[in-house]
PDB file of N, CA, C and O in Angstrom:
ATOM      1  N   UNK J   5       0.838  -1.178   0.000  1.00  0.00           N
ATOM      2  CA  UNK J   5       0.000   0.000   0.000  1.00  0.00           C
ATOM      3  C   UNK J   5       0.885   1.243   0.000  1.00  0.00           C
ATOM      4  O   UNK J   5       1.640   1.468   0.935  1.00  0.00           O
ATOM      5  N   UNK J   6       0.797   2.051  -1.006  1.00  0.00           N
ATOM      6  CA  UNK J   6       1.681   3.191  -1.161  1.00  0.00           C
ATOM      7  C   UNK J   6       1.363   4.352  -0.239  1.00  0.00           C
ATOM      8  O   UNK J   6       2.218   5.188   0.023  1.00  0.00           O
ATOM      9  N   UNK J   7       0.155   4.443   0.237  1.00  0.00           N
ATOM     10  CA  UNK J   7      -0.224   5.595   1.036  1.00  0.00           C
ATOM     11  C   UNK J   7      -0.119   5.358   2.542  1.00  0.00           C
ATOM     12  O   UNK J   7      -0.680   6.098   3.327  1.00  0.00           O
ATOM     13  N   UNK J   8       0.619   4.339   2.957  1.00  0.00           N
ATOM     14  CA  UNK J   8       0.816   4.094   4.378  1.00  0.00           C
ATOM     15  C   UNK J   8       1.657   5.194   5.005  1.00  0.00           C
ATOM     16  O   UNK J   8       2.478   5.828   4.352  1.00  0.00           O
ATOM     17  N   UNK J   9       1.452   5.385   6.278  1.00  0.00           N
ATOM     18  CA  UNK J   9       2.198   6.381   7.043  1.00  0.00           C
ATOM     19  C   UNK J   9       3.538   5.781   7.459  1.00  0.00           C
ATOM     20  O   UNK J   9       3.606   4.629   7.875  1.00  0.00           O
ATOM     21  N   UNK J  10       4.630   6.557   7.391  1.00  0.00           N
ATOM     22  CA  UNK J  10       5.913   6.070   7.906  1.00  0.00           C
ATOM     23  C   UNK J  10       6.473   6.978   9.002  1.00  0.00           C
ATOM     24  O   UNK J  10       7.432   6.631   9.677  1.00  0.00           O
ATOM     25  N   UNK J  11       5.854   8.151   9.203  1.00  0.00           N
ATOM     26  CA  UNK J  11       6.249   9.028  10.303  1.00  0.00           C
ATOM     27  C   UNK J  11       5.027   9.814  10.758  1.00  0.00           C
ATOM     28  O   UNK J  11       4.255  10.299   9.936  1.00  0.00           O
ATOM     29  N   UNK J  12       4.867   9.917  12.075  1.00  0.00           N
ATOM     30  CA  UNK J  12       3.766  10.718  12.620  1.00  0.00           C
ATOM     31  C   UNK J  12       4.229  11.425  13.884  1.00  0.00           C
ATOM     32  O   UNK J  12       4.949  10.845  14.705  1.00  0.00           O
ATOM     33  N   UNK J  13       3.824  12.674  14.012  1.00  0.00           N
ATOM     34  CA  UNK J  13       4.035  13.436  15.238  1.00  0.00           C
ATOM     35  C   UNK J  13       2.665  13.636  15.852  1.00  0.00           C
ATOM     36  O   UNK J  13       1.804  14.288  15.267  1.00  0.00           O
ATOM     37  N   UNK J  14       2.448  13.035  17.027  1.00  0.00           N
ATOM     38  CA  UNK J  14       1.151  13.064  17.672  1.00  0.00           C
ATOM     39  C   UNK J  14       1.152  14.061  18.830  1.00  0.00           C
ATOM     40  O   UNK J  14       1.820  13.863  19.835  1.00  0.00           O
ATOM     41  N   UNK J  15       0.418  15.144  18.660  1.00  0.00           N
ATOM     42  CA  UNK J  15       0.231  16.152  19.705  1.00  0.00           C
ATOM     43  C   UNK J  15      -1.200  16.650  19.599  1.00  0.00           C
ATOM     44  O   UNK J  15      -1.463  17.836  19.470  1.00  0.00           O
ATOM     45  N   UNK J  16      -2.115  15.705  19.610  1.00  0.00           N
ATOM     46  CA  UNK J  16      -3.526  16.037  19.423  1.00  0.00           C
ATOM     47  C   UNK J  16      -4.237  16.222  20.742  1.00  0.00           C
ATOM     48  O   UNK J  16      -3.759  16.914  21.631  1.00  0.00           O
ATOM     49  N   UNK J  17      -5.371  15.553  20.865  1.00  0.00           N
ATOM     50  CA  UNK J  17      -6.137  15.617  22.105  1.00  0.00           C
ATOM     51  C   UNK J  17      -5.329  15.056  23.258  1.00  0.00           C
ATOM     52  O   UNK J  17      -4.409  14.263  23.067  1.00  0.00           O
ATOM     53  N   UNK J  18      -5.667  15.474  24.454  1.00  0.00           N
ATOM     54  CA  UNK J  18      -4.870  15.081  25.610  1.00  0.00           C
ATOM     55  C   UNK J  18      -5.602  14.165  26.576  1.00  0.00           C
ATOM     56  O   UNK J  18      -5.141  13.946  27.697  1.00  0.00           O
ATOM     57  N   UNK J  19      -6.711  13.594  26.146  1.00  0.00           N
ATOM     58  CA  UNK J  19      -7.392  12.604  26.981  1.00  0.00           C
ATOM     59  C   UNK J  19      -6.787  11.224  26.709  1.00  0.00           C
ATOM     60  O   UNK J  19      -6.150  11.007  25.671  1.00  0.00           O
ATOM     61  N   UNK J  20      -7.009  10.305  27.627  1.00  0.00           N
ATOM     62  CA  UNK J  20      -6.528   8.933  27.456  1.00  0.00           C
ATOM     63  C   UNK J  20      -7.101   8.344  26.168  1.00  0.00           C
ATOM     64  O   UNK J  20      -6.367   7.813  25.337  1.00  0.00           O
ATOM     65  N   UNK J  21      -8.422   8.421  26.012  1.00  0.00           N
ATOM     66  CA  UNK J  21      -9.095   7.777  24.880  1.00  0.00           C
ATOM     67  C   UNK J  21      -8.638   8.348  23.542  1.00  0.00           C
ATOM     68  O   UNK J  21      -8.400   7.612  22.592  1.00  0.00           O
ATOM     69  N   UNK J  22      -8.507   9.668  23.458  1.00  0.00           N
ATOM     70  CA  UNK J  22      -8.073  10.287  22.203  1.00  0.00           C
ATOM     71  C   UNK J  22      -6.652   9.874  21.850  1.00  0.00           C
ATOM     72  O   UNK J  22      -6.362   9.517  20.700  1.00  0.00           O
ATOM     73  N   UNK J  23      -5.763   9.906  22.825  1.00  0.00           N
ATOM     74  CA  UNK J  23      -4.372   9.519  22.580  1.00  0.00           C
ATOM     75  C   UNK J  23      -4.286   8.062  22.149  1.00  0.00           C
ATOM     76  O   UNK J  23      -3.611   7.731  21.172  1.00  0.00           O
ATOM     77  N   UNK J  24      -4.976   7.168  22.865  1.00  0.00           N
ATOM     78  CA  UNK J  24      -4.965   5.741  22.548  1.00  0.00           C
ATOM     79  C   UNK J  24      -5.526   5.514  21.137  1.00  0.00           C
ATOM     80  O   UNK J  24      -4.950   4.769  20.339  1.00  0.00           O
ATOM     81  N   UNK J  25      -6.623   6.188  20.824  1.00  0.00           N
ATOM     82  CA  UNK J  25      -7.255   6.055  19.513  1.00  0.00           C
ATOM     83  C   UNK J  25      -6.346   6.573  18.392  1.00  0.00           C
ATOM     84  O   UNK J  25      -6.244   5.948  17.326  1.00  0.00           O
ATOM     85  N   UNK J  26      -5.696   7.704  18.631  1.00  0.00           N
ATOM     86  CA  UNK J  26      -4.749   8.237  17.637  1.00  0.00           C
ATOM     87  C   UNK J  26      -3.628   7.246  17.367  1.00  0.00           C
ATOM     88  O   UNK J  26      -3.266   6.993  16.211  1.00  0.00           O
ATOM     89  N   UNK J  27      -3.067   6.674  18.428  1.00  0.00           N
ATOM     90  CA  UNK J  27      -1.979   5.700  18.265  1.00  0.00           C
ATOM     91  C   UNK J  27      -2.454   4.476  17.495  1.00  0.00           C
ATOM     92  O   UNK J  27      -1.743   3.959  16.631  1.00  0.00           O
ATOM     93  N   UNK J  28      -3.651   4.020  17.805  1.00  0.00           N
ATOM     94  CA  UNK J  28      -4.209   2.853  17.111  1.00  0.00           C
ATOM     95  C   UNK J  28      -4.333   3.131  15.608  1.00  0.00           C
ATOM     96  O   UNK J  28      -3.926   2.316  14.785  1.00  0.00           O
ATOM     97  N   UNK J  29      -4.876   4.277  15.257  1.00  0.00           N
ATOM     98  CA  UNK J  29      -5.046   4.629  13.844  1.00  0.00           C
ATOM     99  C   UNK J  29      -3.691   4.732  13.136  1.00  0.00           C
ATOM    100  O   UNK J  29      -3.505   4.193  12.044  1.00  0.00           O
ATOM    101  N   UNK J  30      -2.765   5.421  13.759  1.00  0.00           N
ATOM    102  CA  UNK J  30      -1.437   5.588  13.151  1.00  0.00           C
ATOM    103  C   UNK J  30      -0.761   4.229  12.978  1.00  0.00           C
ATOM    104  O   UNK J  30      -0.253   3.903  11.905  1.00  0.00           O
ATOM    105  N   UNK J  31      -0.764   3.435  14.040  1.00  0.00           N
ATOM    106  CA  UNK J  31      -0.094   2.140  13.994  1.00  0.00           C
ATOM    107  C   UNK J  31      -0.711   1.225  12.939  1.00  0.00           C
ATOM    108  O   UNK J  31       0.014   0.546  12.200  1.00  0.00           O
ATOM    109  N   UNK J  32      -2.022   1.201  12.847  1.00  0.00           N
ATOM    110  CA  UNK J  32      -2.686   0.354  11.853  1.00  0.00           C
ATOM    111  C   UNK J  32      -2.261   0.725  10.431  1.00  0.00           C
ATOM    112  O   UNK J  32      -2.237  -0.119   9.546  1.00  0.00           O
ATOM    113  N   UNK J  33      -1.922   1.977  10.212  1.00  0.00           N
ATOM    114  CA  UNK J  33      -1.496   2.426   8.888  1.00  0.00           C
ATOM    115  C   UNK J  33       0.009   2.322   8.682  1.00  0.00           C
ATOM    116  O   UNK J  33       0.519   2.665   7.623  1.00  0.00           O
ATOM    117  N   UNK J  34       0.729   1.850   9.710  1.00  0.00           N
ATOM    118  CA  UNK J  34       2.170   1.620   9.602  1.00  0.00           C
ATOM    119  C   UNK J  34       2.515   0.142   9.572  1.00  0.00           C
ATOM    120  O   UNK J  34       3.616  -0.215   9.209  1.00  0.00           O
ATOM    121  N   UNK J  35       1.599  -0.721   9.971  1.00  0.00           N
ATOM    122  CA  UNK J  35       1.900  -2.142  10.074  1.00  0.00           C
ATOM    123  C   UNK J  35       2.534  -2.672   8.802  1.00  0.00           C
ATOM    124  O   UNK J  35       2.099  -2.359   7.703  1.00  0.00           O
ATOM    125  N   UNK J  36       3.564  -3.480   8.982  1.00  0.00           N
ATOM    126  CA  UNK J  36       4.235  -4.090   7.852  1.00  0.00           C
ATOM    127  C   UNK J  36       5.251  -3.173   7.198  1.00  0.00           C
ATOM    128  O   UNK J  36       5.861  -3.520   6.210  1.00  0.00           O
ATOM    129  N   UNK J  37       5.424  -1.993   7.744  1.00  0.00           N
ATOM    130  CA  UNK J  37       6.345  -1.023   7.174  1.00  0.00           C
ATOM    131  C   UNK J  37       7.084  -0.355   8.331  1.00  0.00           C
ATOM    132  O   UNK J  37       6.521  -0.135   9.384  1.00  0.00           O
ATOM    133  N   UNK J  38       8.333  -0.048   8.131  1.00  0.00           N
ATOM    134  CA  UNK J  38       9.065   0.661   9.171  1.00  0.00           C
ATOM    135  C   UNK J  38       8.520   2.069   9.303  1.00  0.00           C
ATOM    136  O   UNK J  38       8.170   2.703   8.315  1.00  0.00           O
ATOM    137  N   UNK J  39       8.457   2.531  10.533  1.00  0.00           N
ATOM    138  CA  UNK J  39       7.964   3.875  10.765  1.00  0.00           C
ATOM    139  C   UNK J  39       8.276   4.325  12.178  1.00  0.00           C
ATOM    140  O   UNK J  39       8.740   3.542  13.015  1.00  0.00           O
ATOM    141  N   UNK J  40       8.003   5.580  12.441  1.00  0.00           N
ATOM    142  CA  UNK J  40       8.253   6.165  13.744  1.00  0.00           C
ATOM    143  C   UNK J  40       7.075   7.045  14.135  1.00  0.00           C
ATOM    144  O   UNK J  40       6.576   7.828  13.325  1.00  0.00           O
ATOM    145  N   UNK J  41       6.669   6.896  15.384  1.00  0.00           N
ATOM    146  CA  UNK J  41       5.645   7.765  15.960  1.00  0.00           C
ATOM    147  C   UNK J  41       6.312   8.550  17.083  1.00  0.00           C
ATOM    148  O   UNK J  41       6.917   7.959  17.978  1.00  0.00           O
ATOM    149  N   UNK J  42       6.210   9.858  17.027  1.00  0.00           N
ATOM    150  CA  UNK J  42       6.726  10.718  18.086  1.00  0.00           C
ATOM    151  C   UNK J  42       5.524  11.359  18.767  1.00  0.00           C
ATOM    152  O   UNK J  42       4.655  11.936  18.100  1.00  0.00           O
ATOM    153  N   UNK J  43       5.472  11.251  20.092  1.00  0.00           N
ATOM    154  CA  UNK J  43       4.362  11.805  20.860  1.00  0.00           C
ATOM    155  C   UNK J  43       4.874  12.862  21.829  1.00  0.00           C
ATOM    156  O   UNK J  43       5.857  12.637  22.538  1.00  0.00           O
ATOM    157  N   UNK J  44       4.178  13.989  21.875  1.00  0.00           N
ATOM    158  CA  UNK J  44       4.508  15.056  22.806  1.00  0.00           C
ATOM    159  C   UNK J  44       3.787  14.811  24.136  1.00  0.00           C
ATOM    160  O   UNK J  44       2.914  13.949  24.222  1.00  0.00           O
ATOM    161  N   UNK J  45       4.179  15.564  25.144  1.00  0.00           N
ATOM    162  CA  UNK J  45       3.508  15.584  26.449  1.00  0.00           C
ATOM    163  C   UNK J  45       3.698  14.320  27.278  1.00  0.00           C
ATOM    164  O   UNK J  45       2.915  14.044  28.177  1.00  0.00           O
ATOM    165  N   UNK J  46       4.742  13.535  26.980  1.00  0.00           N
ATOM    166  CA  UNK J  46       4.992  12.300  27.723  1.00  0.00           C
ATOM    167  C   UNK J  46       5.728  12.547  29.037  1.00  0.00           C
ATOM    168  O   UNK J  46       5.472  11.898  30.031  1.00  0.00           O
ATOM    169  N   UNK J  47       6.655  13.473  29.034  1.00  0.00           N
ATOM    170  CA  UNK J  47       7.447  13.802  30.224  1.00  0.00           C
ATOM    171  C   UNK J  47       7.762  15.291  30.219  1.00  0.00           C
ATOM    172  O   UNK J  47       7.394  16.006  29.313  1.00  0.00           O
ATOM    173  N   UNK J  48       8.479  15.725  31.212  1.00  0.00           N
ATOM    174  CA  UNK J  48       8.949  17.106  31.255  1.00  0.00           C
ATOM    175  C   UNK J  48       7.860  18.091  31.610  1.00  0.00           C
ATOM    176  O   UNK J  48       6.821  17.743  32.163  1.00  0.00           O
ATOM    177  N   UNK J  49       8.083  19.336  31.236  1.00  0.00           N
ATOM    178  CA  UNK J  49       7.172  20.426  31.593  1.00  0.00           C
ATOM    179  C   UNK J  49       5.782  20.247  30.997  1.00  0.00           C
ATOM    180  O   UNK J  49       4.799  20.714  31.558  1.00  0.00           O
ATOM    181  N   UNK J  50       5.690  19.569  29.859  1.00  0.00           N
ATOM    182  CA  UNK J  50       4.384  19.405  29.215  1.00  0.00           C
ATOM    183  C   UNK J  50       3.722  18.063  29.550  1.00  0.00           C
ATOM    184  O   UNK J  50       2.729  17.689  28.933  1.00  0.00           O
ATOM    185  N   UNK J  51       4.226  17.361  30.542  1.00  0.00           N
ATOM    186  CA  UNK J  51       3.719  16.045  30.957  1.00  0.00           C
ATOM    187  C   UNK J  51       2.217  16.082  31.232  1.00  0.00           C
ATOM    188  O   UNK J  51       1.729  16.946  31.953  1.00  0.00           O
ATOM    189  N   UNK J  52       1.499  15.146  30.646  1.00  0.00           N
ATOM    190  CA  UNK J  52       0.066  15.003  30.894  1.00  0.00           C
ATOM    191  C   UNK J  52      -0.188  13.535  31.238  1.00  0.00           C
ATOM    192  O   UNK J  52       0.097  12.632  30.449  1.00  0.00           O
ATOM    193  N   UNK J  53      -0.728  13.306  32.427  1.00  0.00           N
ATOM    194  CA  UNK J  53      -0.915  11.952  32.961  1.00  0.00           C
ATOM    195  C   UNK J  53      -1.639  11.026  31.991  1.00  0.00           C
ATOM    196  O   UNK J  53      -1.192   9.907  31.744  1.00  0.00           O
ATOM    197  N   UNK J  54      -2.768  11.461  31.434  1.00  0.00           N
ATOM    198  CA  UNK J  54      -3.544  10.599  30.532  1.00  0.00           C
ATOM    199  C   UNK J  54      -2.778  10.260  29.253  1.00  0.00           C
ATOM    200  O   UNK J  54      -2.899   9.151  28.733  1.00  0.00           O
ATOM    201  N   UNK J  55      -2.014  11.205  28.745  1.00  0.00           N
ATOM    202  CA  UNK J  55      -1.219  10.959  27.538  1.00  0.00           C
ATOM    203  C   UNK J  55      -0.167   9.887  27.818  1.00  0.00           C
ATOM    204  O   UNK J  55      -0.025   8.922  27.060  1.00  0.00           O
ATOM    205  N   UNK J  56       0.562  10.033  28.914  1.00  0.00           N
ATOM    206  CA  UNK J  56       1.597   9.067  29.275  1.00  0.00           C
ATOM    207  C   UNK J  56       1.000   7.672  29.467  1.00  0.00           C
ATOM    208  O   UNK J  56       1.518   6.685  28.957  1.00  0.00           O
ATOM    209  N   UNK J  57      -0.116   7.590  30.182  1.00  0.00           N
ATOM    210  CA  UNK J  57      -0.747   6.284  30.438  1.00  0.00           C
ATOM    211  C   UNK J  57      -1.213   5.642  29.135  1.00  0.00           C
ATOM    212  O   UNK J  57      -1.015   4.445  28.926  1.00  0.00           O
ATOM    213  N   UNK J  58      -1.823   6.419  28.252  1.00  0.00           N
ATOM    214  CA  UNK J  58      -2.300   5.870  26.971  1.00  0.00           C
ATOM    215  C   UNK J  58      -1.138   5.354  26.134  1.00  0.00           C
ATOM    216  O   UNK J  58      -1.219   4.267  25.539  1.00  0.00           O
ATOM    217  N   UNK J  59      -0.052   6.110  26.083  1.00  0.00           N
ATOM    218  CA  UNK J  59       1.125   5.675  25.329  1.00  0.00           C
ATOM    219  C   UNK J  59       1.691   4.395  25.924  1.00  0.00           C
ATOM    220  O   UNK J  59       1.954   3.421  25.211  1.00  0.00           O
ATOM    221  N   UNK J  60       1.875   4.368  27.235  1.00  0.00           N
ATOM    222  CA  UNK J  60       2.399   3.173  27.908  1.00  0.00           C
ATOM    223  C   UNK J  60       1.515   1.962  27.658  1.00  0.00           C
ATOM    224  O   UNK J  60       2.007   0.872  27.350  1.00  0.00           O
ATOM    225  N   UNK J  61       0.203   2.133  27.781  1.00  0.00           N
ATOM    226  CA  UNK J  61      -0.728   1.021  27.567  1.00  0.00           C
ATOM    227  C   UNK J  61      -0.696   0.535  26.124  1.00  0.00           C
ATOM    228  O   UNK J  61      -0.714  -0.675  25.863  1.00  0.00           O
ATOM    229  N   UNK J  62      -0.646   1.437  25.160  1.00  0.00           N
ATOM    230  CA  UNK J  62      -0.643   1.026  23.758  1.00  0.00           C
ATOM    231  C   UNK J  62       0.647   0.307  23.389  1.00  0.00           C
ATOM    232  O   UNK J  62       0.625  -0.724  22.709  1.00  0.00           O
ATOM    233  N   UNK J  63       1.756   0.836  23.849  1.00  0.00           N
ATOM    234  CA  UNK J  63       3.054   0.201  23.585  1.00  0.00           C
ATOM    235  C   UNK J  63       3.065  -1.214  24.153  1.00  0.00           C
ATOM    236  O   UNK J  63       3.506  -2.161  23.488  1.00  0.00           O
ATOM    237  N   UNK J  64       2.548  -1.365  25.355  1.00  0.00           N
ATOM    238  CA  UNK J  64       2.497  -2.694  25.989  1.00  0.00           C
ATOM    239  C   UNK J  64       1.555  -3.621  25.215  1.00  0.00           C
ATOM    240  O   UNK J  64       1.903  -4.776  24.946  1.00  0.00           O
ATOM    241  N   UNK J  65       0.385  -3.136  24.846  1.00  0.00           N
ATOM    242  CA  UNK J  65      -0.611  -3.942  24.131  1.00  0.00           C
ATOM    243  C   UNK J  65      -0.051  -4.498  22.820  1.00  0.00           C
ATOM    244  O   UNK J  65      -0.273  -5.649  22.477  1.00  0.00           O
ATOM    245  N   UNK J  66       0.706  -3.680  22.098  1.00  0.00           N
ATOM    246  CA  UNK J  66       1.223  -4.082  20.789  1.00  0.00           C
ATOM    247  C   UNK J  66       2.634  -4.657  20.853  1.00  0.00           C
ATOM    248  O   UNK J  66       3.179  -5.053  19.821  1.00  0.00           O
ATOM    249  N   UNK J  67       3.255  -4.676  22.034  1.00  0.00           N
ATOM    250  CA  UNK J  67       4.603  -5.220  22.172  1.00  0.00           C
ATOM    251  C   UNK J  67       5.656  -4.360  21.476  1.00  0.00           C
ATOM    252  O   UNK J  67       6.620  -4.881  20.917  1.00  0.00           O
ATOM    253  N   UNK J  68       5.479  -3.057  21.514  1.00  0.00           N
ATOM    254  CA  UNK J  68       6.390  -2.130  20.857  1.00  0.00           C
ATOM    255  C   UNK J  68       7.430  -1.617  21.849  1.00  0.00           C
ATOM    256  O   UNK J  68       7.268  -1.746  23.053  1.00  0.00           O
ATOM    257  N   UNK J  69       8.470  -0.996  21.316  1.00  0.00           N
ATOM    258  CA  UNK J  69       9.485  -0.412  22.199  1.00  0.00           C
ATOM    259  C   UNK J  69       9.290   1.099  22.250  1.00  0.00           C
ATOM    260  O   UNK J  69       8.794   1.713  21.310  1.00  0.00           O
ATOM    261  N   UNK J  70       9.701   1.667  23.366  1.00  0.00           N
ATOM    262  CA  UNK J  70       9.520   3.087  23.615  1.00  0.00           C
ATOM    263  C   UNK J  70      10.828   3.675  24.103  1.00  0.00           C
ATOM    264  O   UNK J  70      11.522   3.065  24.921  1.00  0.00           O
ATOM    265  N   UNK J  71      11.175   4.834  23.577  1.00  0.00           N
ATOM    266  CA  UNK J  71      12.339   5.560  24.089  1.00  0.00           C
ATOM    267  C   UNK J  71      11.950   7.022  24.232  1.00  0.00           C
ATOM    268  O   UNK J  71      11.007   7.491  23.590  1.00  0.00           O
ATOM    269  N   UNK J  72      12.657   7.714  25.082  1.00  0.00           N
ATOM    270  CA  UNK J  72      12.370   9.119  25.351  1.00  0.00           C
ATOM    271  C   UNK J  72      13.510   9.969  24.802  1.00  0.00           C
ATOM    272  O   UNK J  72      14.684   9.657  25.018  1.00  0.00           O
ATOM    273  N   UNK J  73      13.156  11.040  24.078  1.00  0.00           N
ATOM    274  CA  UNK J  73      14.183  11.957  23.588  1.00  0.00           C
ATOM    275  C   UNK J  73      13.849  13.365  24.090  1.00  0.00           C
ATOM    276  O   UNK J  73      12.693  13.694  24.353  1.00  0.00           O
ATOM    277  N   UNK J  74      14.895  14.154  24.230  1.00  0.00           N
ATOM    278  CA  UNK J  74      14.775  15.544  24.673  1.00  0.00           C
ATOM    279  C   UNK J  74      14.040  15.675  26.008  1.00  0.00           C
ATOM    280  O   UNK J  74      13.491  16.727  26.309  1.00  0.00           O
ATOM    281  N   UNK J  75      13.984  14.575  26.768  1.00  0.00           N
ATOM    282  CA  UNK J  75      13.374  14.620  28.092  1.00  0.00           C
ATOM    283  C   UNK J  75      11.883  14.785  28.113  1.00  0.00           C
ATOM    284  O   UNK J  75      11.287  14.963  29.171  1.00  0.00           O
ATOM    285  N   UNK J  76      11.204  14.708  26.944  1.00  0.00           N
ATOM    286  CA  UNK J  76       9.749  14.867  26.954  1.00  0.00           C
ATOM    287  C   UNK J  76       9.005  14.140  25.862  1.00  0.00           C
ATOM    288  O   UNK J  76       7.811  13.902  25.968  1.00  0.00           O
ATOM    289  N   UNK J  77       9.666  13.773  24.770  1.00  0.00           N
ATOM    290  CA  UNK J  77       8.986  13.122  23.655  1.00  0.00           C
ATOM    291  C   UNK J  77       9.107  11.604  23.745  1.00  0.00           C
ATOM    292  O   UNK J  77      10.201  11.070  23.928  1.00  0.00           O
ATOM    293  N   UNK J  78       7.977  10.929  23.592  1.00  0.00           N
ATOM    294  CA  UNK J  78       7.971   9.471  23.516  1.00  0.00           C
ATOM    295  C   UNK J  78       8.140   9.086  22.051  1.00  0.00           C
ATOM    296  O   UNK J  78       7.411   9.584  21.188  1.00  0.00           O
ATOM    297  N   UNK J  79       9.099   8.210  21.766  1.00  0.00           N
ATOM    298  CA  UNK J  79       9.363   7.777  20.404  1.00  0.00           C
ATOM    299  C   UNK J  79       9.079   6.282  20.315  1.00  0.00           C
ATOM    300  O   UNK J  79       9.657   5.484  21.068  1.00  0.00           O
ATOM    301  N   UNK J  80       8.205   5.915  19.412  1.00  0.00           N
ATOM    302  CA  UNK J  80       7.847   4.516  19.182  1.00  0.00           C
ATOM    303  C   UNK J  80       8.343   4.168  17.787  1.00  0.00           C
ATOM    304  O   UNK J  80       7.876   4.748  16.792  1.00  0.00           O
ATOM    305  N   UNK J  81       9.288   3.247  17.706  1.00  0.00           N
ATOM    306  CA  UNK J  81       9.790   2.798  16.406  1.00  0.00           C
ATOM    307  C   UNK J  81       9.082   1.507  16.018  1.00  0.00           C
ATOM    308  O   UNK J  81       9.021   0.567  16.802  1.00  0.00           O
ATOM    309  N   UNK J  82       8.547   1.499  14.829  1.00  0.00           N
ATOM    310  CA  UNK J  82       7.812   0.328  14.332  1.00  0.00           C
ATOM    311  C   UNK J  82       8.770  -0.509  13.488  1.00  0.00           C
ATOM    312  O   UNK J  82       9.493  -0.011  12.683  1.00  0.00           O
TER     313      UNK J  82
END
């Protein structure tokens, strides 16, 4: 599929459900292809509890790896 996503920067809604849903949509369009998802508000001054929990839960659910850059961005490599 040529129109699959290979990079996404997620800084949308800040509720648990919105963040989880955004990750699900992005990931479903990256499956089978290398890609990177960068999420804001995971740590640091812009830390939002629901965002961090949704990211952690989604990464665990899909068996993905997570790393933190610049002390605040969550990076998920597919």
